[in-house]
PDB file of N, CA, C and O in Angstrom:
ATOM      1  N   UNK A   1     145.518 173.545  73.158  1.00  0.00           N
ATOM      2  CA  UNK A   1     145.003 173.768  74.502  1.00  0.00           C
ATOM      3  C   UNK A   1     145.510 172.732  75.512  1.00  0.00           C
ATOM      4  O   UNK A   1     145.450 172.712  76.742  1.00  0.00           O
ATOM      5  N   UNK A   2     146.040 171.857  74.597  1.00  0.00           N
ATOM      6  CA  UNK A   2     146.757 170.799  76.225  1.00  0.00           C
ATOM      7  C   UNK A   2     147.486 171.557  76.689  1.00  0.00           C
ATOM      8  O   UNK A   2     147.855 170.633  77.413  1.00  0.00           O
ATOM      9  N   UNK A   3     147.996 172.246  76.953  1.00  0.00           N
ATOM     10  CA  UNK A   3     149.258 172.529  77.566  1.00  0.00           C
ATOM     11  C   UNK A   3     148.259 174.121  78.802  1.00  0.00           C
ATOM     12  O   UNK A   3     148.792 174.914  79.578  1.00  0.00           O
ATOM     13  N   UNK A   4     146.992 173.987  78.488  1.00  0.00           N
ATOM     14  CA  UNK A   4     146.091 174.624  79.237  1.00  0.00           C
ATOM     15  C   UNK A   4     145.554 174.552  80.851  1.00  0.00           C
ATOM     16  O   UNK A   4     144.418 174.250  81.219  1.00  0.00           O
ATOM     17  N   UNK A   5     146.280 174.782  81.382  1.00  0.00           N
ATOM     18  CA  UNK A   5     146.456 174.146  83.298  1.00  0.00           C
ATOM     19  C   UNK A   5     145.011 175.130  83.888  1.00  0.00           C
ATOM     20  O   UNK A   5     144.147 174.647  84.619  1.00  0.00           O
ATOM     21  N   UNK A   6     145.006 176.243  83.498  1.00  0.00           N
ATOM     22  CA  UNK A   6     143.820 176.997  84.076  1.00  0.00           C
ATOM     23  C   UNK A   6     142.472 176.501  83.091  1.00  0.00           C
ATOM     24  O   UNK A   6     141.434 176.969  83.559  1.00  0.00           O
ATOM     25  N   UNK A   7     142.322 175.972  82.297  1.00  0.00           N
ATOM     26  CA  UNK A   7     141.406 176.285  81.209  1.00  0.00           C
ATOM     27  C   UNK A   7     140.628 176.988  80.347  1.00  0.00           C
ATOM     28  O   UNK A   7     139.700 176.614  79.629  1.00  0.00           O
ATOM     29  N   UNK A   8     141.312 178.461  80.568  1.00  0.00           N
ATOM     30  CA  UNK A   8     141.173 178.946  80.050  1.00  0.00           C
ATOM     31  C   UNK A   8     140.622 178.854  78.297  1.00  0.00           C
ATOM     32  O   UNK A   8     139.513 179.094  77.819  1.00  0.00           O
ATOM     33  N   UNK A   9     141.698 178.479  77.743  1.00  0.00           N
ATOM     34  CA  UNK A   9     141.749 177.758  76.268  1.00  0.00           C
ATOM     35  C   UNK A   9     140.297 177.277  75.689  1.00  0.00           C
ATOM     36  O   UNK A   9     139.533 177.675  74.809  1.00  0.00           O
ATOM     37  N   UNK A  10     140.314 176.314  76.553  1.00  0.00           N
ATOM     38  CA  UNK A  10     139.389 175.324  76.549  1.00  0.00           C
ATOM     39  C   UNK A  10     137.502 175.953  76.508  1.00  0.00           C
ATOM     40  O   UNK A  10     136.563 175.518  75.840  1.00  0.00           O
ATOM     41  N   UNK A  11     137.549 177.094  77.508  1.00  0.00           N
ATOM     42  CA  UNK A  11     136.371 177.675  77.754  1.00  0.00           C
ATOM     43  C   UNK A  11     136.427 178.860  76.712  1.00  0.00           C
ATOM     44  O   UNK A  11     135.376 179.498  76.772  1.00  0.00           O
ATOM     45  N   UNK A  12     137.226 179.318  75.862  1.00  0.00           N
ATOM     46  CA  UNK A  12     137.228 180.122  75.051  1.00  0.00           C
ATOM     47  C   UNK A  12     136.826 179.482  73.798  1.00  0.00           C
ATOM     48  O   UNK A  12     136.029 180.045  73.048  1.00  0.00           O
ATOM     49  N   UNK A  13     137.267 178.485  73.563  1.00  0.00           N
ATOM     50  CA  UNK A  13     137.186 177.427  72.724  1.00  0.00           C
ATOM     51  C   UNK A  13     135.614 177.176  72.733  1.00  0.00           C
ATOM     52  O   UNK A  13     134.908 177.323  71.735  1.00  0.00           O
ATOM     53  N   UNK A  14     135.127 176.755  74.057  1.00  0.00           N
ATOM     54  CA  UNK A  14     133.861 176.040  74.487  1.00  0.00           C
ATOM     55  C   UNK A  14     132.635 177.229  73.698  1.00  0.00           C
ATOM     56  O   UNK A  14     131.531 177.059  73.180  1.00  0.00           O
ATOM     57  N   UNK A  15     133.431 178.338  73.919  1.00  0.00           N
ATOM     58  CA  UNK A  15     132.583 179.491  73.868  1.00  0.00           C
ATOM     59  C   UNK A  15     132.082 179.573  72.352  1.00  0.00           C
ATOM     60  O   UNK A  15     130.907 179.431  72.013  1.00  0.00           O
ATOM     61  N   UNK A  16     133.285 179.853  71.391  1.00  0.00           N
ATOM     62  CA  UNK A  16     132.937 179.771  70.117  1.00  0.00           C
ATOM     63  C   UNK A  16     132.293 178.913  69.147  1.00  0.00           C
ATOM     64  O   UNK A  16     131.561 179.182  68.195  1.00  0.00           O
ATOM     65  N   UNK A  17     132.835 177.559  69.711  1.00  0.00           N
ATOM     66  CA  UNK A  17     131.798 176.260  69.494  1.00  0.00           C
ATOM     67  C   UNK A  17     130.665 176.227  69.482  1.00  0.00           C
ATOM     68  O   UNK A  17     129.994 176.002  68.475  1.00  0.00           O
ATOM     69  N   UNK A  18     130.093 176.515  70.955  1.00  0.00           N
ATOM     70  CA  UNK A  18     128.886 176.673  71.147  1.00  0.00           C
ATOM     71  C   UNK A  18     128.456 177.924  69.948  1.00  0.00           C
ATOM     72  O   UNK A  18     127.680 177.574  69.059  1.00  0.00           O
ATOM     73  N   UNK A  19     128.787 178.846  69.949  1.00  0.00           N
ATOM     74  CA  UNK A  19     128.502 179.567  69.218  1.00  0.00           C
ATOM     75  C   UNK A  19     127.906 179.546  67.591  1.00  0.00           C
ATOM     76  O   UNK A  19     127.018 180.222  67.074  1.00  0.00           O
ATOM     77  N   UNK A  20     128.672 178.614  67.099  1.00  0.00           N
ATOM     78  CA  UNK A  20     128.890 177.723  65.890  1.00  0.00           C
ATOM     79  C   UNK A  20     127.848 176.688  65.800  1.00  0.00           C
ATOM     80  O   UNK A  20     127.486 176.294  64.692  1.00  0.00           O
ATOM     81  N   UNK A  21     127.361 176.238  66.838  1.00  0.00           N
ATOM     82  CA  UNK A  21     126.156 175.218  66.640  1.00  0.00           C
ATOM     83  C   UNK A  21     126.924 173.817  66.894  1.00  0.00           C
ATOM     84  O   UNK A  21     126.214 172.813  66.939  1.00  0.00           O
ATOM     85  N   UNK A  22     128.403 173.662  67.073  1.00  0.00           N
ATOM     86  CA  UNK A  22     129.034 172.187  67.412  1.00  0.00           C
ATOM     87  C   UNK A  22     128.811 172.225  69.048  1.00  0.00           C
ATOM     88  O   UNK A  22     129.404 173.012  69.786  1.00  0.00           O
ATOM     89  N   UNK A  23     127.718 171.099  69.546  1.00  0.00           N
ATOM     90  CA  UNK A  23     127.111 171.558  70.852  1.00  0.00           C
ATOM     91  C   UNK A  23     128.192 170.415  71.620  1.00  0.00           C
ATOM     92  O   UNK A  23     128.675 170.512  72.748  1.00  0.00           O
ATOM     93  N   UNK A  24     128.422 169.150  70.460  1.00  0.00           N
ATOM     94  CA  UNK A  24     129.062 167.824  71.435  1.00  0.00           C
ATOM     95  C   UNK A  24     130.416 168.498  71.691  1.00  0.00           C
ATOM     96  O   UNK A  24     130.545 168.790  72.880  1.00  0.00           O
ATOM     97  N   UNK A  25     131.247 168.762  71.078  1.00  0.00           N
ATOM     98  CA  UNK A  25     131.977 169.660  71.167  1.00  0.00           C
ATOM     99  C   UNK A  25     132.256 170.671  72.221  1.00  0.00           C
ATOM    100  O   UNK A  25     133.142 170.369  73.021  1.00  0.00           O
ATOM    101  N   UNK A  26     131.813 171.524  72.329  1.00  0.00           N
ATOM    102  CA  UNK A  26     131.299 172.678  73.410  1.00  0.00           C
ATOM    103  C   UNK A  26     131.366 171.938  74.596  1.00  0.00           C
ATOM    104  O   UNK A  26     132.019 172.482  75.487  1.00  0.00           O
ATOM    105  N   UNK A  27     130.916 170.943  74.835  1.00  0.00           N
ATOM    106  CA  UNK A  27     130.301 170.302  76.353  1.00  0.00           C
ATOM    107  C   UNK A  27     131.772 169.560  76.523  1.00  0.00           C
ATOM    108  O   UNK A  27     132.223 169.525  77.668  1.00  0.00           O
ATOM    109  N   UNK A  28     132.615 168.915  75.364  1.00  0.00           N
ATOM    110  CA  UNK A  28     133.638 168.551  75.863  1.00  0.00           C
ATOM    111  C   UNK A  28     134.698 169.099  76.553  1.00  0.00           C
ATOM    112  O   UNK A  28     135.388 168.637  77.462  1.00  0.00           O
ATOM    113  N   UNK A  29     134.727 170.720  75.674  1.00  0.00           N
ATOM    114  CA  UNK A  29     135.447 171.576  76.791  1.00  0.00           C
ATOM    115  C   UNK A  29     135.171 172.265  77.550  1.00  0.00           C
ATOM    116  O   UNK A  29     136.116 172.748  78.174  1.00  0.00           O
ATOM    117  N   UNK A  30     134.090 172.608  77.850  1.00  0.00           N
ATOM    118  CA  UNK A  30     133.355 173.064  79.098  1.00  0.00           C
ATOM    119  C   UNK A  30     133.396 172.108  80.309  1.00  0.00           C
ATOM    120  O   UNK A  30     133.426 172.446  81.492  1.00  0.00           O
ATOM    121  N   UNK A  31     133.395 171.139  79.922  1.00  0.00           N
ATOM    122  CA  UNK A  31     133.802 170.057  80.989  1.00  0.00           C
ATOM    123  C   UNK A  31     135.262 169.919  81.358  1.00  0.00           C
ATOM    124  O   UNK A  31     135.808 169.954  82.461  1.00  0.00           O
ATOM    125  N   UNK A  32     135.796 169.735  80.020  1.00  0.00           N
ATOM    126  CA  UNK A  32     137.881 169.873  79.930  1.00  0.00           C
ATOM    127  C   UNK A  32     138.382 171.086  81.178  1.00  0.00           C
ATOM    128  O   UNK A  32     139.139 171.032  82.147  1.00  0.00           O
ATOM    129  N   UNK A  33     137.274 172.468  80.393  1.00  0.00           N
ATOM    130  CA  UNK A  33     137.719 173.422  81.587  1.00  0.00           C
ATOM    131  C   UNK A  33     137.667 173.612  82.945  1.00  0.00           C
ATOM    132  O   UNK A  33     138.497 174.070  83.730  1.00  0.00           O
ATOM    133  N   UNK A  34     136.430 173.139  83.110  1.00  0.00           N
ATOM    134  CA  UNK A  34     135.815 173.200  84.654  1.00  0.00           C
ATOM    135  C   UNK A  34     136.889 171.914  85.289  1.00  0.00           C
ATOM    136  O   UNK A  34     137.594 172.151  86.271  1.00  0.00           O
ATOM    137  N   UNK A  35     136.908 170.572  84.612  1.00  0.00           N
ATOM    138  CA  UNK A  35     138.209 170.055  85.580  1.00  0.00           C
ATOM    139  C   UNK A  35     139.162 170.352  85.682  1.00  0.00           C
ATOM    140  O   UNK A  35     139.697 169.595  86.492  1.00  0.00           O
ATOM    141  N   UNK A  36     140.132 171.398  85.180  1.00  0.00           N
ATOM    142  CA  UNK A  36     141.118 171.827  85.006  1.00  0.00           C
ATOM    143  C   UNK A  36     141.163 173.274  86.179  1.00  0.00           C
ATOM    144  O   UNK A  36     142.155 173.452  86.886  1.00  0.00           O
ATOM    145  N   UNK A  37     140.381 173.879  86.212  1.00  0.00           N
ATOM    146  CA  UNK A  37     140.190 174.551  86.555  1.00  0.00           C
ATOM    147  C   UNK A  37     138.424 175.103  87.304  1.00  0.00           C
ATOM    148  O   UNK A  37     137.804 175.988  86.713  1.00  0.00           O
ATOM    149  N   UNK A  38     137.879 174.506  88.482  1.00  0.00           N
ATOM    150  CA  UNK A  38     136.645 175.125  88.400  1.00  0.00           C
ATOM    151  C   UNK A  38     136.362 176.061  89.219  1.00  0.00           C
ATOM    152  O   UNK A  38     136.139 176.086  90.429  1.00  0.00           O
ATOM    153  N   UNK A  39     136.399 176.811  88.428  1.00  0.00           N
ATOM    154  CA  UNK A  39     136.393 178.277  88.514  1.00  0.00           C
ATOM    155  C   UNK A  39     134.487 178.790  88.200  1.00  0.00           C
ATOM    156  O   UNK A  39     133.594 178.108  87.696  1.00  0.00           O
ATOM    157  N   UNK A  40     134.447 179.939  88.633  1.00  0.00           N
ATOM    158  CA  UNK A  40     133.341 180.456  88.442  1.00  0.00           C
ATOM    159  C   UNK A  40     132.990 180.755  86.902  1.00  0.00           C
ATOM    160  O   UNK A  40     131.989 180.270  86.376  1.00  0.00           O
ATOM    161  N   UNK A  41     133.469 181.201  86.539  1.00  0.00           N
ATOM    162  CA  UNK A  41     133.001 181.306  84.782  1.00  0.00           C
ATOM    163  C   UNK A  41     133.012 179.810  84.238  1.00  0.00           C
ATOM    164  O   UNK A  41     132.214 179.421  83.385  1.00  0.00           O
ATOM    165  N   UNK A  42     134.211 178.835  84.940  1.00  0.00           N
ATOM    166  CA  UNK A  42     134.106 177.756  83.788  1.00  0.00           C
ATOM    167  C   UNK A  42     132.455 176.853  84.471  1.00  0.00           C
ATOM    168  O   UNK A  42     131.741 176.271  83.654  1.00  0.00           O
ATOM    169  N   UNK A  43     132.159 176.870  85.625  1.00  0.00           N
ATOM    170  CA  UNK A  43     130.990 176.375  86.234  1.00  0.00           C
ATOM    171  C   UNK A  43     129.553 176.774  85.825  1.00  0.00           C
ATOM    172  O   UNK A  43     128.686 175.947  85.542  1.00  0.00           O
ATOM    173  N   UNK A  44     129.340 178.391  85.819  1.00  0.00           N
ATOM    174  CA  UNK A  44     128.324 178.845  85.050  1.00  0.00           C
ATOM    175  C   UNK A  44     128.795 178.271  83.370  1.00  0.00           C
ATOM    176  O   UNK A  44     127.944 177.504  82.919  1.00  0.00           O
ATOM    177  N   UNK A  45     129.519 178.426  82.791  1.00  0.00           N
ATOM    178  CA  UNK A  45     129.522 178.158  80.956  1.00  0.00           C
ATOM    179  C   UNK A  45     128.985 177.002  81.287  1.00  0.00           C
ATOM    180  O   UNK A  45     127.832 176.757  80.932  1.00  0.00           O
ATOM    181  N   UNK A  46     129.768 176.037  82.065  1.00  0.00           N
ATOM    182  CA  UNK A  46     129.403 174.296  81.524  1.00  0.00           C
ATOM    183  C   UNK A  46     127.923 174.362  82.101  1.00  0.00           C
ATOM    184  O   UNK A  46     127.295 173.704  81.271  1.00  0.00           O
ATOM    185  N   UNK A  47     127.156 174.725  82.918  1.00  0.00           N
ATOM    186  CA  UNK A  47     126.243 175.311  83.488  1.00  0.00           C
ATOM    187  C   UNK A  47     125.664 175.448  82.295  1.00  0.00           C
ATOM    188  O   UNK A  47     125.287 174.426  81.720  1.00  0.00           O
ATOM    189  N   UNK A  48     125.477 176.727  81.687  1.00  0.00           N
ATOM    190  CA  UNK A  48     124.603 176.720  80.569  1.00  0.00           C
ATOM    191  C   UNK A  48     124.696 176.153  79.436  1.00  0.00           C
ATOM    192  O   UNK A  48     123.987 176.609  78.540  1.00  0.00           O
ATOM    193  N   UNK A  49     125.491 175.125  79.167  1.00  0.00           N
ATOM    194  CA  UNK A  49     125.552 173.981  78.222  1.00  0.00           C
ATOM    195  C   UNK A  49     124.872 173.074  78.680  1.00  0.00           C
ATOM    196  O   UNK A  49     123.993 172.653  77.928  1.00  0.00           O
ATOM    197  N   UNK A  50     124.966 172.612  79.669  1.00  0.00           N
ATOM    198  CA  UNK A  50     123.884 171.563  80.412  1.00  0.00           C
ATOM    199  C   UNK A  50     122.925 171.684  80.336  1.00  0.00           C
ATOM    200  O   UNK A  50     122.178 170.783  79.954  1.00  0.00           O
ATOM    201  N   UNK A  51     122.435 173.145  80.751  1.00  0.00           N
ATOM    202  CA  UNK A  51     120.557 173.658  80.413  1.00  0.00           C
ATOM    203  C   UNK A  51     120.383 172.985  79.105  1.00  0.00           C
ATOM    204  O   UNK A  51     119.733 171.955  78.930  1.00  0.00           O
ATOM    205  N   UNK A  52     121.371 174.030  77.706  1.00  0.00           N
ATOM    206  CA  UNK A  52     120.590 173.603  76.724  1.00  0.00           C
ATOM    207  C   UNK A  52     120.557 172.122  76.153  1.00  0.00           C
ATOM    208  O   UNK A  52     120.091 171.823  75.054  1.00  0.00           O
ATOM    209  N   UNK A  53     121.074 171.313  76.990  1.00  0.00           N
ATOM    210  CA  UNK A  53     121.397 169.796  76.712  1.00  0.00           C
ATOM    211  C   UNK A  53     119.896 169.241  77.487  1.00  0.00           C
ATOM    212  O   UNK A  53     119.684 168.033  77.388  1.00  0.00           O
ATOM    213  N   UNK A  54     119.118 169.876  78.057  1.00  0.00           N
ATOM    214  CA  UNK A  54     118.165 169.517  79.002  1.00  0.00           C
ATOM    215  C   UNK A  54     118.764 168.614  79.916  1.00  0.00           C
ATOM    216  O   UNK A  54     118.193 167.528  80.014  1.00  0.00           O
ATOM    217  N   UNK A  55     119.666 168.776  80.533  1.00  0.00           N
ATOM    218  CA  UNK A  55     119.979 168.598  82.352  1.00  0.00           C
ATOM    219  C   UNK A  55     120.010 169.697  83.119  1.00  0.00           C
ATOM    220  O   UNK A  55     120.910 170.399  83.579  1.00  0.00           O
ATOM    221  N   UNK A  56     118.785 169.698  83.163  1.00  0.00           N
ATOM    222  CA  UNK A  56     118.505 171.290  84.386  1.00  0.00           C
ATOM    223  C   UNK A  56     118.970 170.895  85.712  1.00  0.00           C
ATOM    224  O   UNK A  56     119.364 171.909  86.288  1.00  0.00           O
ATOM    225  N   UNK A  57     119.141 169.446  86.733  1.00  0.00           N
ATOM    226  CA  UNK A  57     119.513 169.313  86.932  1.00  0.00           C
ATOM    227  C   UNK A  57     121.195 169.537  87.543  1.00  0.00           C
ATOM    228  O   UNK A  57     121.281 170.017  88.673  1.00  0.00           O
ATOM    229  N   UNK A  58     122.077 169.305  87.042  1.00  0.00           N
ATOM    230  CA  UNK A  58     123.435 169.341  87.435  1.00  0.00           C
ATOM    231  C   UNK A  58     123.452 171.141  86.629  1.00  0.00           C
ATOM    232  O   UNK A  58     124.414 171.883  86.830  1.00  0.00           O
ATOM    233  N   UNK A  59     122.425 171.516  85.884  1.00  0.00           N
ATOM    234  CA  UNK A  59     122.928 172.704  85.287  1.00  0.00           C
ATOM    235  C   UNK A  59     123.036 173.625  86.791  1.00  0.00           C
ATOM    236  O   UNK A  59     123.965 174.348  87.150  1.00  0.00           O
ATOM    237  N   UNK A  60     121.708 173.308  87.530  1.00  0.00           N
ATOM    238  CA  UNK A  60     121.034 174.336  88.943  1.00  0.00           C
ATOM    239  C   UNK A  60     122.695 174.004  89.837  1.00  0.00           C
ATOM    240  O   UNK A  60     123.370 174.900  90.343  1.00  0.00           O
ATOM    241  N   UNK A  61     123.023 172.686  89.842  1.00  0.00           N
ATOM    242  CA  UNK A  61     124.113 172.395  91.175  1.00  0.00           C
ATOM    243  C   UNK A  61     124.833 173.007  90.658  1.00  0.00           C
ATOM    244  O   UNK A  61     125.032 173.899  91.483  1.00  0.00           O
ATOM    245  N   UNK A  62     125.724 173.322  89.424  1.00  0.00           N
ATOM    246  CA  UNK A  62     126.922 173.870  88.773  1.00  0.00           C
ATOM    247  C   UNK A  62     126.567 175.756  89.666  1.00  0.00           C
ATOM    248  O   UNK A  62     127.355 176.478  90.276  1.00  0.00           O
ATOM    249  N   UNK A  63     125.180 175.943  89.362  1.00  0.00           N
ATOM    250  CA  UNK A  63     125.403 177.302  89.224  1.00  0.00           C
ATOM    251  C   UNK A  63     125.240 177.542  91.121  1.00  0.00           C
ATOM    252  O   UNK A  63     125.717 178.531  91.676  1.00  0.00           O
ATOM    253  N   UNK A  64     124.832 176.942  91.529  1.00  0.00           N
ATOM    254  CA  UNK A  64     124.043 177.062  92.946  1.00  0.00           C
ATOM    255  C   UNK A  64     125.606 177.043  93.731  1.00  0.00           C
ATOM    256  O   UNK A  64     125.632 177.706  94.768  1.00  0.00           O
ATOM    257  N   UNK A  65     126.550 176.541  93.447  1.00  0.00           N
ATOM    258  CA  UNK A  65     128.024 175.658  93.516  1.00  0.00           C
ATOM    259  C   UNK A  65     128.520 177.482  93.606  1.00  0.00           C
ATOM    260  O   UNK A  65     128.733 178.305  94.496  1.00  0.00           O
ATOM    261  N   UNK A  66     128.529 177.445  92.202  1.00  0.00           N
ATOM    262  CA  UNK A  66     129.368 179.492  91.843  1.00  0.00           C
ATOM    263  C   UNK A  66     128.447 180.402  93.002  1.00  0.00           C
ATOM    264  O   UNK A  66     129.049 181.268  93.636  1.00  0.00           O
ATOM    265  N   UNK A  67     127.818 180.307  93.111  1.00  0.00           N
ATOM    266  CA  UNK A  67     127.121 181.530  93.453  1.00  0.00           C
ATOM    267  C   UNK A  67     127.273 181.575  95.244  1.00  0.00           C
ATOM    268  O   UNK A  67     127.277 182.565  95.975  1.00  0.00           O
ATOM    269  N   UNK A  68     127.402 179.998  95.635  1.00  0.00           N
ATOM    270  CA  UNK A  68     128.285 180.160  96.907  1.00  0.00           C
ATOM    271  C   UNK A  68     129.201 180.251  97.234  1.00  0.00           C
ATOM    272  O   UNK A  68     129.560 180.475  98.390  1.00  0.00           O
ATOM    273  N   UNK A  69     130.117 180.035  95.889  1.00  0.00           N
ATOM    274  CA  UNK A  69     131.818 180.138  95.908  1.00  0.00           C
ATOM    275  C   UNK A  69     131.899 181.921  96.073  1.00  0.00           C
ATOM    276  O   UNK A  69     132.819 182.504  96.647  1.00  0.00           O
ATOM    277  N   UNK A  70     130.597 182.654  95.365  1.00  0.00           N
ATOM    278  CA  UNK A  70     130.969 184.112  94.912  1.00  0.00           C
ATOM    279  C   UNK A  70     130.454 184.846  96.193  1.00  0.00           C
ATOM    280  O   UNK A  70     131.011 185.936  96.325  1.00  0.00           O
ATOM    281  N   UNK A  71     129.287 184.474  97.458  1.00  0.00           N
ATOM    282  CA  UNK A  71     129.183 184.762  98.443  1.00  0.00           C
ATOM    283  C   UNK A  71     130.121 184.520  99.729  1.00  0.00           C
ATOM    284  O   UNK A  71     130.088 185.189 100.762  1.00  0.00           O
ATOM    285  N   UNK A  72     131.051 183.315  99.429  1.00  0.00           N
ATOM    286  CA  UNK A  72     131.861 183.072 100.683  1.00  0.00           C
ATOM    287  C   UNK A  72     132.695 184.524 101.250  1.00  0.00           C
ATOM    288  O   UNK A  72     133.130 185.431 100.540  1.00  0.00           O
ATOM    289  N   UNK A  73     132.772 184.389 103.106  1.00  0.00           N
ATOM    290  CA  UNK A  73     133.530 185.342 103.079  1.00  0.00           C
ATOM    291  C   UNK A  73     135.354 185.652 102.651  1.00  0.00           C
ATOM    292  O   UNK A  73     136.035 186.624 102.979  1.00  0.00           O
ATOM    293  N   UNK A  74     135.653 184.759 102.044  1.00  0.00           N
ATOM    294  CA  UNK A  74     136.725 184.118 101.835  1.00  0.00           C
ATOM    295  C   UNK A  74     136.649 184.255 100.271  1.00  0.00           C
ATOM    296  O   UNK A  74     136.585 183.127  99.782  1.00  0.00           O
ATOM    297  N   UNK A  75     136.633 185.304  99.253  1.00  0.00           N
ATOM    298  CA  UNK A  75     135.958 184.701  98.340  1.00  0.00           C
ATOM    299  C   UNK A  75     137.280 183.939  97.211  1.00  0.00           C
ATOM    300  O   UNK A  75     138.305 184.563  96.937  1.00  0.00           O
ATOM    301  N   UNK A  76     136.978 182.455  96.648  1.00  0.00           N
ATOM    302  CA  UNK A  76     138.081 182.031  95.765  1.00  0.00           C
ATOM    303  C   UNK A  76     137.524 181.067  94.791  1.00  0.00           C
ATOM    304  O   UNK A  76     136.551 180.313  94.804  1.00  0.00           O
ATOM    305  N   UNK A  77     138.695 181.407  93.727  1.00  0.00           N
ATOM    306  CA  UNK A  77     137.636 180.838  92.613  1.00  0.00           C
ATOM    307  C   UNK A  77     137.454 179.816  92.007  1.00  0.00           C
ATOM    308  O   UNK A  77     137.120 179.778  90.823  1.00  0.00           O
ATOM    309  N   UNK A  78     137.642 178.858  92.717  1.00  0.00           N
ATOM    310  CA  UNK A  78     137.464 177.031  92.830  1.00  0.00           C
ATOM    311  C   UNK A  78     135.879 176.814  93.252  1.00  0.00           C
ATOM    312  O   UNK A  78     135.320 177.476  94.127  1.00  0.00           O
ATOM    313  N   UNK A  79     135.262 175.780  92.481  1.00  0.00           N
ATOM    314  CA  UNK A  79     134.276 175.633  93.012  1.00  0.00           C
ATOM    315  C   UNK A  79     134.056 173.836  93.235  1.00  0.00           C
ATOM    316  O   UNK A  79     134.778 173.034  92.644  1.00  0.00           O
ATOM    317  N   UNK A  80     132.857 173.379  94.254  1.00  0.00           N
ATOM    318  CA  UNK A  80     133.603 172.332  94.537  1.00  0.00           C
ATOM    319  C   UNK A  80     133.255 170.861  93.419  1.00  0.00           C
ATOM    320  O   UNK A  80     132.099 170.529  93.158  1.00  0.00           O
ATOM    321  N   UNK A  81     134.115 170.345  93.034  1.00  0.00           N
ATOM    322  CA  UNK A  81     134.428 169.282  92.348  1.00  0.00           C
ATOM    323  C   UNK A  81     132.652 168.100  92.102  1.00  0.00           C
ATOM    324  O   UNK A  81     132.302 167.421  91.137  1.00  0.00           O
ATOM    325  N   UNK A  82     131.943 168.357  93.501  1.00  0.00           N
ATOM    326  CA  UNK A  82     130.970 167.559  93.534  1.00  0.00           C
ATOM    327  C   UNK A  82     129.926 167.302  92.492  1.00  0.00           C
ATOM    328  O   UNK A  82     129.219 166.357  92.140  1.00  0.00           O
ATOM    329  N   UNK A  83     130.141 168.605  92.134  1.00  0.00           N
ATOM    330  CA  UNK A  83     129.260 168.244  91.302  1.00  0.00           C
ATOM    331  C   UNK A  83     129.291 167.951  89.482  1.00  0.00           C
ATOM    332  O   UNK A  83     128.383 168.183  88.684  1.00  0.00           O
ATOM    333  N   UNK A  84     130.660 167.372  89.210  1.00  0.00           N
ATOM    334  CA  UNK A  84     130.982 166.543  88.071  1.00  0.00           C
ATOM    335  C   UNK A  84     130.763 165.526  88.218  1.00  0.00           C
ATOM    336  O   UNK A  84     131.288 164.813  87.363  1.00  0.00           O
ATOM    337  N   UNK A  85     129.882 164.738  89.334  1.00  0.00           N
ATOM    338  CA  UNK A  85     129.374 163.158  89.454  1.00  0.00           C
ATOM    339  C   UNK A  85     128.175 163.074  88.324  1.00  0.00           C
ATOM    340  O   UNK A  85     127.568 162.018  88.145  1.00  0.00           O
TER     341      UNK A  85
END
């Protein structure tokens, strides 16, 4: 997946992990993806990795983030960076 510029990889990856029960894992590329790319799917996934990590927190900004990226009239699928602090 290095060679993964969209992150795709990474959030497919994130996906099955999680799936599997390897949670530290999961959050590494859910995070890998969303900087690589933050995009609306990779923002909601790392989003609901965060919930189940109990940071409801940055989970609400991740998703609150997509859901204005998905209302703009402009719509594109970057969302903004702020909220990986």
């Amino acid at each position: 997946c290095e060679e993964d510029a969209h992150g795709a990889c990474h959030a497919t990856l994130a996906e099955l992990l999680q799936r599997e029960g390897d949670m530290q894992s999961a959050g590494e590329l859910w995070e890998a993806a969303y900087k690589r790319s933050p995009s609306v799917r990779h923002a909601l996934g790392w989003a609901s990795w965060l919930r189940s990590q109990g940071e409801e927190g940055r989970a609400l900004t991740l998703e609150t983030e997509a859901i204005m990226t998905l209302r703009a009239p402009q719509r594109t699928e970057s969302v903004s960076r702020l909220s990986t602090r």
